[in-house]
GROMACS .gro file of C-alpha atoms in nm:
model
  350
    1UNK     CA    1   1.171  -5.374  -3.196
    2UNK     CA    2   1.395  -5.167  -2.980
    3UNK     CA    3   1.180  -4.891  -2.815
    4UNK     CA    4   1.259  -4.491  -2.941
    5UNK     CA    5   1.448  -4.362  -2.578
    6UNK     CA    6   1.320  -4.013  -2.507
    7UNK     CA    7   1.559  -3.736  -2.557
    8UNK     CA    8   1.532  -3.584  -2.208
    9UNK     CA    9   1.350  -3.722  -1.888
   10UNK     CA   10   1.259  -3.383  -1.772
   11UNK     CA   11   1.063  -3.131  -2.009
   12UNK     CA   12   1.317  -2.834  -2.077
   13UNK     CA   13   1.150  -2.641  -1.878
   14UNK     CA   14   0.969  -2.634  -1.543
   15UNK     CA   15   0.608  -2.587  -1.584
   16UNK     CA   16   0.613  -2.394  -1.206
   17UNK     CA   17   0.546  -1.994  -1.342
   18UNK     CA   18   0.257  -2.103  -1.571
   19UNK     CA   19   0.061  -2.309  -1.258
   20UNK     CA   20   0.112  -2.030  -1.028
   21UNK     CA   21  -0.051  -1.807  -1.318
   22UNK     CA   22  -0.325  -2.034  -1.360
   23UNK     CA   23  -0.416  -2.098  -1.004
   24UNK     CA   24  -0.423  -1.708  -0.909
   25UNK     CA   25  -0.789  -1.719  -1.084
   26UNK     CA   26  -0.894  -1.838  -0.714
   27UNK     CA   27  -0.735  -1.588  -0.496
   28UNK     CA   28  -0.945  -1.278  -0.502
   29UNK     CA   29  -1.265  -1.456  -0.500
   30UNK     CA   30  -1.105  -1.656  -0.173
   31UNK     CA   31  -1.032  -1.302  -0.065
   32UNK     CA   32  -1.383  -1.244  -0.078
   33UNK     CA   33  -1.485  -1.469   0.068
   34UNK     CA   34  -1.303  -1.449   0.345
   35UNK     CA   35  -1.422  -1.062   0.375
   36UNK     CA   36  -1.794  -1.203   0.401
   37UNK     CA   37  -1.747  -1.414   0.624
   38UNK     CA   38  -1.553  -1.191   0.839
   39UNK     CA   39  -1.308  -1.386   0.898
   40UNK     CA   40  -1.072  -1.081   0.948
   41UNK     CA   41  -1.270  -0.959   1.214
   42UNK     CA   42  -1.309  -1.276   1.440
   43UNK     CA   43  -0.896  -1.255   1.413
   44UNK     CA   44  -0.900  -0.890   1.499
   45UNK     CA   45  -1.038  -1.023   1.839
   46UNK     CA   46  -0.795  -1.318   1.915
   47UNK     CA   47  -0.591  -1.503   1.731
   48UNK     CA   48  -0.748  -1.911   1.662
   49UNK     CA   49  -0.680  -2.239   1.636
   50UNK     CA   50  -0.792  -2.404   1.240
   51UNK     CA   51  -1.051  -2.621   1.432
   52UNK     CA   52  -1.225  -2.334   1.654
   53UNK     CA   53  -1.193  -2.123   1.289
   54UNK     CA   54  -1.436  -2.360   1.108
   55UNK     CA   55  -1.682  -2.382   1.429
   56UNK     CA   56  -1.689  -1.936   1.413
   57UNK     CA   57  -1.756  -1.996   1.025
   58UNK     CA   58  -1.952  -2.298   1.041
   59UNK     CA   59  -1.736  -2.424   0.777
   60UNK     CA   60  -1.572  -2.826   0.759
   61UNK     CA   61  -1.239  -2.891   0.822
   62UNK     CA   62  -1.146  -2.907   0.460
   63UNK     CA   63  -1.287  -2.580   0.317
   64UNK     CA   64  -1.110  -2.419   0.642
   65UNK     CA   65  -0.754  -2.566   0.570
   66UNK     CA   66  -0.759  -2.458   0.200
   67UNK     CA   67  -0.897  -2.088   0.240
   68UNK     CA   68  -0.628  -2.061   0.547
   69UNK     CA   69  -0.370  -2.198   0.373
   70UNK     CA   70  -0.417  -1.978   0.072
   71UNK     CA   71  -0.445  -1.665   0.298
   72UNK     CA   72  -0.130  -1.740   0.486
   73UNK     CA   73   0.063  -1.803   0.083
   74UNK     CA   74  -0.071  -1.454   0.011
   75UNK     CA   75   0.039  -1.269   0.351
   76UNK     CA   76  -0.284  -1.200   0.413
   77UNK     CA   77  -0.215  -1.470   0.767
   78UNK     CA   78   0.047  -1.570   0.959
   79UNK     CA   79   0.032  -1.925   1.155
   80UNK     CA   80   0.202  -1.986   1.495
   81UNK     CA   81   0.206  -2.303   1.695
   82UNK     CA   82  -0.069  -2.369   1.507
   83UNK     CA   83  -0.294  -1.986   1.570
   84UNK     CA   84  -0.337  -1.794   1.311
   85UNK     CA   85  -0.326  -1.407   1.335
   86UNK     CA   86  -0.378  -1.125   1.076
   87UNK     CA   87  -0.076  -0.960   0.933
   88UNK     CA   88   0.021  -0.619   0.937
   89UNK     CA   89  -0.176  -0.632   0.583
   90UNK     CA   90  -0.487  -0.733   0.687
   91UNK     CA   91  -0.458  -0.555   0.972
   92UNK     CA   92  -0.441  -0.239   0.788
   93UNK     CA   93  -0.691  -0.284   0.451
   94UNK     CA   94  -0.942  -0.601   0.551
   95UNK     CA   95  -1.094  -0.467   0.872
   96UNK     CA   96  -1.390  -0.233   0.850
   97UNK     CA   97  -1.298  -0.067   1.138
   98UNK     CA   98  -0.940   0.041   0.959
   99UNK     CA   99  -0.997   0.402   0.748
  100UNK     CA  100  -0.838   0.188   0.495
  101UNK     CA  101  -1.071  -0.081   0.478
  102UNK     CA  102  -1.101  -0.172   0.140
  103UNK     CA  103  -1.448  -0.386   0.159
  104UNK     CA  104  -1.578  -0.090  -0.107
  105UNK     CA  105  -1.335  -0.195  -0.317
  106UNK     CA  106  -1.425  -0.605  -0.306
  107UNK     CA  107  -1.783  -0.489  -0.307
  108UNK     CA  108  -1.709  -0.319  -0.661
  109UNK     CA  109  -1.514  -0.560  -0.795
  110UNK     CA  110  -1.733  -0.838  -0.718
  111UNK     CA  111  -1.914  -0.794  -1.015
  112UNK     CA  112  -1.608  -0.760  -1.229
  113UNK     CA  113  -1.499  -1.124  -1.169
  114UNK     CA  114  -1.507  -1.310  -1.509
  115UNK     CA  115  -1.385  -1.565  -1.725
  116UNK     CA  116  -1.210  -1.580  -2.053
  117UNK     CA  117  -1.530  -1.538  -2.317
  118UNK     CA  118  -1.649  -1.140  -2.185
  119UNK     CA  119  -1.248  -1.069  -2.205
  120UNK     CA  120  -1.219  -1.195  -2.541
  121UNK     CA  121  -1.549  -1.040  -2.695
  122UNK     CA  122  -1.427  -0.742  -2.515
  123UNK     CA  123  -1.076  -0.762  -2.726
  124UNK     CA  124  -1.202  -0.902  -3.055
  125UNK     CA  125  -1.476  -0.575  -3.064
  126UNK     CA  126  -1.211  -0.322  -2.922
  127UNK     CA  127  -1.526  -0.228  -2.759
  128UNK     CA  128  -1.567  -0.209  -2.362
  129UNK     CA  129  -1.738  -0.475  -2.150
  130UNK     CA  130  -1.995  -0.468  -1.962
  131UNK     CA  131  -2.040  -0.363  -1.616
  132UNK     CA  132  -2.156  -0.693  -1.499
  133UNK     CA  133  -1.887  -0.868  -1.662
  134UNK     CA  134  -2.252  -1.069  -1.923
  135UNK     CA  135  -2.229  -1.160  -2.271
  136UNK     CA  136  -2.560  -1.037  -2.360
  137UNK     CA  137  -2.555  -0.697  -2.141
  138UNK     CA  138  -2.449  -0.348  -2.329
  139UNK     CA  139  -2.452  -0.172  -1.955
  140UNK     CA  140  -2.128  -0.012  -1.982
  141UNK     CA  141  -2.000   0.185  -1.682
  142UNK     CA  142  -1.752   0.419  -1.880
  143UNK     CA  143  -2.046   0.443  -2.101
  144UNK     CA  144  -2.250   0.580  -1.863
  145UNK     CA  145  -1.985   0.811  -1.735
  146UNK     CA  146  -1.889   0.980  -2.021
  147UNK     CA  147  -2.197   1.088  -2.135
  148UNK     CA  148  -2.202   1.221  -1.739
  149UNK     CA  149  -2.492   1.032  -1.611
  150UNK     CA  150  -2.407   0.756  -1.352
  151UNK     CA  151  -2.686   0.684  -1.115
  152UNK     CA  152  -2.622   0.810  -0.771
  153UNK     CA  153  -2.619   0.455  -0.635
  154UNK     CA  154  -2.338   0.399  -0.923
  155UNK     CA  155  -2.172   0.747  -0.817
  156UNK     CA  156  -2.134   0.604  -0.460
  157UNK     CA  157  -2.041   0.272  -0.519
  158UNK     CA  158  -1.773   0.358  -0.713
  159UNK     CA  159  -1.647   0.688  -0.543
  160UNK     CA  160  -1.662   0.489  -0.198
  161UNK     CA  161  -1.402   0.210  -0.398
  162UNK     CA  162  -1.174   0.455  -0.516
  163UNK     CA  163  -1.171   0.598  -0.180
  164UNK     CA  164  -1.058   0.302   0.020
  165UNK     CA  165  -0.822   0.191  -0.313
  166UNK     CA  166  -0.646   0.523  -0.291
  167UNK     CA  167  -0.693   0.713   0.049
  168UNK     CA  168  -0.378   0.568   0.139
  169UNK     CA  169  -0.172   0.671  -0.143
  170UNK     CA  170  -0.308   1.022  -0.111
  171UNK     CA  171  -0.105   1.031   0.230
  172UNK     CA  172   0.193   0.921   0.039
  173UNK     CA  173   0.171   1.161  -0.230
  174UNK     CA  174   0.131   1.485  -0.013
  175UNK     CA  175   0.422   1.328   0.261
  176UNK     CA  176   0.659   1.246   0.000
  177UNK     CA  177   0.546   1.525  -0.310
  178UNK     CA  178   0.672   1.910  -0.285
  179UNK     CA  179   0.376   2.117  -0.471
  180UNK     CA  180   0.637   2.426  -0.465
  181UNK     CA  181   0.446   2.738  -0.467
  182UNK     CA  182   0.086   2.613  -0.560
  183UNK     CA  183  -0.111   2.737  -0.378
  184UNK     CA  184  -0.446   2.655  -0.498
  185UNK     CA  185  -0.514   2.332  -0.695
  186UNK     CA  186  -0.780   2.212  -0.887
  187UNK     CA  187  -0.803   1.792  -0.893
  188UNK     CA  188  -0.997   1.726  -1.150
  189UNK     CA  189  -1.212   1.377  -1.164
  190UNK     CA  190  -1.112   1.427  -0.822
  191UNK     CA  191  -1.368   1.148  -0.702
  192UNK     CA  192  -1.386   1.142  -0.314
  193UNK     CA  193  -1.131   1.458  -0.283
  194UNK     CA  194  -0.867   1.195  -0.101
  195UNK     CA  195  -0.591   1.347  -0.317
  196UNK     CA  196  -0.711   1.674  -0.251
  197UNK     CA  197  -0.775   1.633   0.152
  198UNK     CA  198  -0.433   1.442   0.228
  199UNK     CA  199  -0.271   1.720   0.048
  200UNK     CA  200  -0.399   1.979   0.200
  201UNK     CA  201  -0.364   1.866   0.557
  202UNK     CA  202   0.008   1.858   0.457
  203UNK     CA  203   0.013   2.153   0.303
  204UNK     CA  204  -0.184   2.395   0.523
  205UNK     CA  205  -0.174   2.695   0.281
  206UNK     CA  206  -0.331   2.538  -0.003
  207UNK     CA  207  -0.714   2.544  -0.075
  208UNK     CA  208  -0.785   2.276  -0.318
  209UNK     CA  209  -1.132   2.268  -0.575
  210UNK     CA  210  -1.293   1.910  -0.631
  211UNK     CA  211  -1.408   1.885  -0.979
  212UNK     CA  212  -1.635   1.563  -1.065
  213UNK     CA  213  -1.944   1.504  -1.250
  214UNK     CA  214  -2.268   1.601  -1.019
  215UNK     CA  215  -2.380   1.277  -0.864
  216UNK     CA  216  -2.008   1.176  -0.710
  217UNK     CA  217  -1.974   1.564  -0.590
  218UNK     CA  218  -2.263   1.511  -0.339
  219UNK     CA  219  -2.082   1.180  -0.213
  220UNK     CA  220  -1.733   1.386  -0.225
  221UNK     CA  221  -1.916   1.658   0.037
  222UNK     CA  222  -1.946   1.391   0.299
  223UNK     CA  223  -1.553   1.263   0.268
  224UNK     CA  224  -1.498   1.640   0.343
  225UNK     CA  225  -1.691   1.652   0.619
  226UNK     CA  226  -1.619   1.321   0.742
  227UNK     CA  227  -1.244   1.426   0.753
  228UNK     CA  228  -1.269   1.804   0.812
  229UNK     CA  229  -1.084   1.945   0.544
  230UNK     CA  230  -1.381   2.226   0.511
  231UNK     CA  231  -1.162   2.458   0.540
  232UNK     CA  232  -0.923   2.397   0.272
  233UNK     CA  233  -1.130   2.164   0.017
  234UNK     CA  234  -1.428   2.222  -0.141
  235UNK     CA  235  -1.642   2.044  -0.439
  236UNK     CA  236  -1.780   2.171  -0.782
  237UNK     CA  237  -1.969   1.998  -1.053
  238UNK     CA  238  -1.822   2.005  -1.372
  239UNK     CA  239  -1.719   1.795  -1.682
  240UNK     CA  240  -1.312   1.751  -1.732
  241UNK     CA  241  -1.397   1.737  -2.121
  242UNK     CA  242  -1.515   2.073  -2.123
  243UNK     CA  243  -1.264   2.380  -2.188
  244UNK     CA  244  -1.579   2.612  -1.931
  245UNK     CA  245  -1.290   2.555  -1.650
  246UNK     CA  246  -1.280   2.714  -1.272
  247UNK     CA  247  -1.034   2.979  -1.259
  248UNK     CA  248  -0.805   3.112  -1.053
  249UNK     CA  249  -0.589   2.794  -1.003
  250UNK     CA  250  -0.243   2.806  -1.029
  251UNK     CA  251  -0.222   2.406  -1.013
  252UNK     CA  252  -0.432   2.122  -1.153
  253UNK     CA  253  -0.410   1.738  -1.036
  254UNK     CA  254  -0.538   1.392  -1.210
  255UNK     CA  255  -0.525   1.108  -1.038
  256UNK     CA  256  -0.567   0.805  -1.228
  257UNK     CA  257  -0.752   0.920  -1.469
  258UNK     CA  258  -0.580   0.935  -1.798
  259UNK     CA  259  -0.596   0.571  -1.819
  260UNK     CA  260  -0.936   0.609  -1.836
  261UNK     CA  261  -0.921   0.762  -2.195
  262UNK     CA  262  -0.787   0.660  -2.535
  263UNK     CA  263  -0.551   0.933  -2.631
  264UNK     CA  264  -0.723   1.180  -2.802
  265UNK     CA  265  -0.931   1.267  -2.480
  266UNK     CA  266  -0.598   1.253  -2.319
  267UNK     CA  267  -0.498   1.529  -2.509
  268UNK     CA  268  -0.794   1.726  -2.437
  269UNK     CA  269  -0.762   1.731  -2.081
  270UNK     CA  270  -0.405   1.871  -2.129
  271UNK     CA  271  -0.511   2.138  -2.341
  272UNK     CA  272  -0.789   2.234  -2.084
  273UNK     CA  273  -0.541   2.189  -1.823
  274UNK     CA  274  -0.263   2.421  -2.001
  275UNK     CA  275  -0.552   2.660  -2.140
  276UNK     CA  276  -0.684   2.687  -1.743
  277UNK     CA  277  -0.330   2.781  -1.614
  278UNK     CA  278  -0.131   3.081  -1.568
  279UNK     CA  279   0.243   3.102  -1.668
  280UNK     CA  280   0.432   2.880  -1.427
  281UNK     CA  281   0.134   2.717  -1.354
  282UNK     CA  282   0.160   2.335  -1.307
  283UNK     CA  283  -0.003   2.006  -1.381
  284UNK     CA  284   0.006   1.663  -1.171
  285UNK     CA  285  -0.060   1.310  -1.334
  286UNK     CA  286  -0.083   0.997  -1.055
  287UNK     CA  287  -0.066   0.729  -1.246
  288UNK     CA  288   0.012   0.347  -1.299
  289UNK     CA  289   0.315   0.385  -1.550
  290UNK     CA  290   0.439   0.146  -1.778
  291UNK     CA  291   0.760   0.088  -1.880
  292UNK     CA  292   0.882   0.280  -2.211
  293UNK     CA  293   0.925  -0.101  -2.380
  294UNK     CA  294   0.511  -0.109  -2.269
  295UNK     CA  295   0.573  -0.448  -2.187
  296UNK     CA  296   0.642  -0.421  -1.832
  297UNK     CA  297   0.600  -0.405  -1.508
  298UNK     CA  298   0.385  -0.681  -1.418
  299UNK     CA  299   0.136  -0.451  -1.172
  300UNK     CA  300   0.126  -0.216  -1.449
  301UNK     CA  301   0.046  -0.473  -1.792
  302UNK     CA  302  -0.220  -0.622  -1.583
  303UNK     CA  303  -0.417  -0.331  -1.501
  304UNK     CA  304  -0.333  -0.172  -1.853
  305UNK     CA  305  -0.532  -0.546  -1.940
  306UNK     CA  306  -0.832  -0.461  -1.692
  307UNK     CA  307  -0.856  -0.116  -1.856
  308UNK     CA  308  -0.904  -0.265  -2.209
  309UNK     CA  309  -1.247  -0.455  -2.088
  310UNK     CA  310  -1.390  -0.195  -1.813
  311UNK     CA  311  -1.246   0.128  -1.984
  312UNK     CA  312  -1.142   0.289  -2.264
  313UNK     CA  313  -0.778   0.360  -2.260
  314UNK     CA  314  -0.462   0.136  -2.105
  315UNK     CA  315  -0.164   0.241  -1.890
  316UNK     CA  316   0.053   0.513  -2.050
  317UNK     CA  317   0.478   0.510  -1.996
  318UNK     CA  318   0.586   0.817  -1.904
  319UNK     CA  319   0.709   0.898  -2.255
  320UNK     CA  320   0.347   0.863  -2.406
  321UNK     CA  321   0.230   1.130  -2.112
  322UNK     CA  322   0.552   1.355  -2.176
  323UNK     CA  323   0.406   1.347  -2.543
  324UNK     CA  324   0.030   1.439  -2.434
  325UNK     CA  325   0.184   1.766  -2.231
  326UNK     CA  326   0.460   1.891  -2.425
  327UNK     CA  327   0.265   1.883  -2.752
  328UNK     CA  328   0.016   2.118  -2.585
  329UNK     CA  329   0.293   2.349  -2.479
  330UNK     CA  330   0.370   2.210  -2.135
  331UNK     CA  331   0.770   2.169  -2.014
  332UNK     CA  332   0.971   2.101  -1.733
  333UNK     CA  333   0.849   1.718  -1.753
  334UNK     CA  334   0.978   1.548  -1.405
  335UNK     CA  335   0.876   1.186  -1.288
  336UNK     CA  336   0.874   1.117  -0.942
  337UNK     CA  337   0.810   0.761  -0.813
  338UNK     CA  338   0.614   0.711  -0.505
  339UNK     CA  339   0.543   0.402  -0.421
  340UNK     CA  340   0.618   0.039  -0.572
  341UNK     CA  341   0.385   0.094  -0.826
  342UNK     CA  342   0.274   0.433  -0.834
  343UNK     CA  343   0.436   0.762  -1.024
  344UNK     CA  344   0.348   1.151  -1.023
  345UNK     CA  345   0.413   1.300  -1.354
  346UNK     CA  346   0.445   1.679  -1.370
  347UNK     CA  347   0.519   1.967  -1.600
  348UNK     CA  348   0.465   2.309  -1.595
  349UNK     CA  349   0.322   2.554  -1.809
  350UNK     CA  350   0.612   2.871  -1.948
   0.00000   0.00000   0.00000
């Protein structure tokens, strides 16, 4: 009996884009890693050889030559005649000394990492996951945030990793945003006040409000202090959810927080904001966009993802935001890209 020839040698397609998706599982925690053993640092002070590497870690050879080797494949390193030396990224976010350090960040995420099973119960229940990323936990941080009572160890935590994700940003948004005549803006679930202290330093007329729940306002005080914006930013406690609004404020500000929120509290936070404003009044949404298909980019569908098991809403396109504000009266709708991956939505109030 003649034996059946197969149709093709090759499968029709290469198999490449699905292993690089299924080995990226190991790159953040190698990131980590890397951050707790400080491996960053020891670079910072002279550029080594893979051998003198593992004796500063006390790591073996092996262990050494996969974490570098991964580091270098995510720009993280660069290699020379055999030295390795940080790149202009890890010069910038992975050494505490940077203002940009983003160790709060890994430190908040670290208990985030998880595998399929708290993703899919998360899914199947529509219902958010929990906090420490457990099966048989019901700690929920939104949870705990929208009834507006995270501890003050939770308050800092997380207002010290949206600091170092987003302190940079903040510099692009006031460089590269004009704010016209607004002259005083209130940034509500304005976290750390980055938003609100980048844009005032480039916009020294403006006095901007911080509005956050009590517990992050006292950790917001000390970013103001820290980077003496006194003088134009200060901090009150207050709940975004609530129409009992600060007057006086010709401009109001979100940053990242609509994807927070499924849609009806996405609504009520442009009511408030439209109900808090005078005529010609505006309102500023940084966000994450998707594209109007929702199916894209690839930055954007994967943090839409991560919102579906730590929060409650997704990534909105612009045209779902353009719906939230002009249905509550709001026109003039402009989008404004500022970085790779990073849009301000406006609109103003007739």
């Amino acid at each position: 009996m003649s034996k059946k020839l197969l149709q093709s040698p090759f499968p029709p397609s290469s198999d490449g884009p699905l292993r690089d998706i299924v080995h990226s599982f190991i790159h953040y925690p190698t990131i980590l890693v890397a951050d707790d053993l400080n491996l960053f640092g020891i670079l910072d002070e002279e550029p080594l050889s893979r051998p003198e590497i593992a004796k500063k870690l006390a790591l073996d050879g092996r262990p050494t030559e996969a974490m570098l080797g991964m580091l270098v494949s995510l720009s993280l390193l660069d290699c020379h005649e055999g030295r390795y030396y940080l790149t202009p990224i890890a010069n910038t976010y992975l050494l505490p000394r940077s203002e940009y350090y983003w160790g709060p960040v890994f430190e908040m995420n670290r208990p985030l990492l998880m595998g399929a099973e708290p993703l899919k119960k998360a899914m199947l229940e529509n219902k958010t996951g929990s906090f420490q990323g457990k099966l048989d936990s019901e700690d929920s941080l939104i949870d705990e945030w929208d009834a507006g009572e995270p501890s003050d160890e939770e308050a800092r935590g997380f207002t010290e990793c949206m600091h170092a994700l987003f302190w940079g940003l903040a510099q692009s948004v006031a460089a590269l945003v004009d704010f016209g005549s607004v002259t005083r803006l209130l940034d509500m679930g304005g976290g750390s006040g980055c938003f609100s202290i980048a844009i005032a330093r480039q916009n020294p007329e403006m006095k901007c409000t911080v509005v956050d729940l009590k517990p992050v306002c006292n950790v917001t005080k000390t970013f103001i202090e820290k980077l003496d914006a006194e003088e134009q930013v200060d901090v009150q406690p207050g709940d975004m959810f609530s129409p009992d609004w600060p007057s006086g404020y010709d401009g109001v500000f979100f940053s990242n927080v609509f994807h927070d929120w499924w849609e009806e509290r996405c609504r009520l936070m442009a009511r408030n904001s439209f109900a808090a404003l005078p005529s010609g009044g505006r309102i500023f949404l940084f966000e994450m966009l998707l594209d109007d298909s929702r199916n894209g980019g690839l930055s954007a569908t994967g943090f839409s993802m991560y919102m579906v098991y730590l929060m409650r809403g997704k990534q909105y396109s612009a045209e779902e935001l353009r719906s939230f504000l002009q249905d509550e009266g709001f026109v003039d709708f402009t989008v404004q890209s500022v970085t790779d991956h990073f849009s301000l939505v406006s609109a103003r109030k007739p």
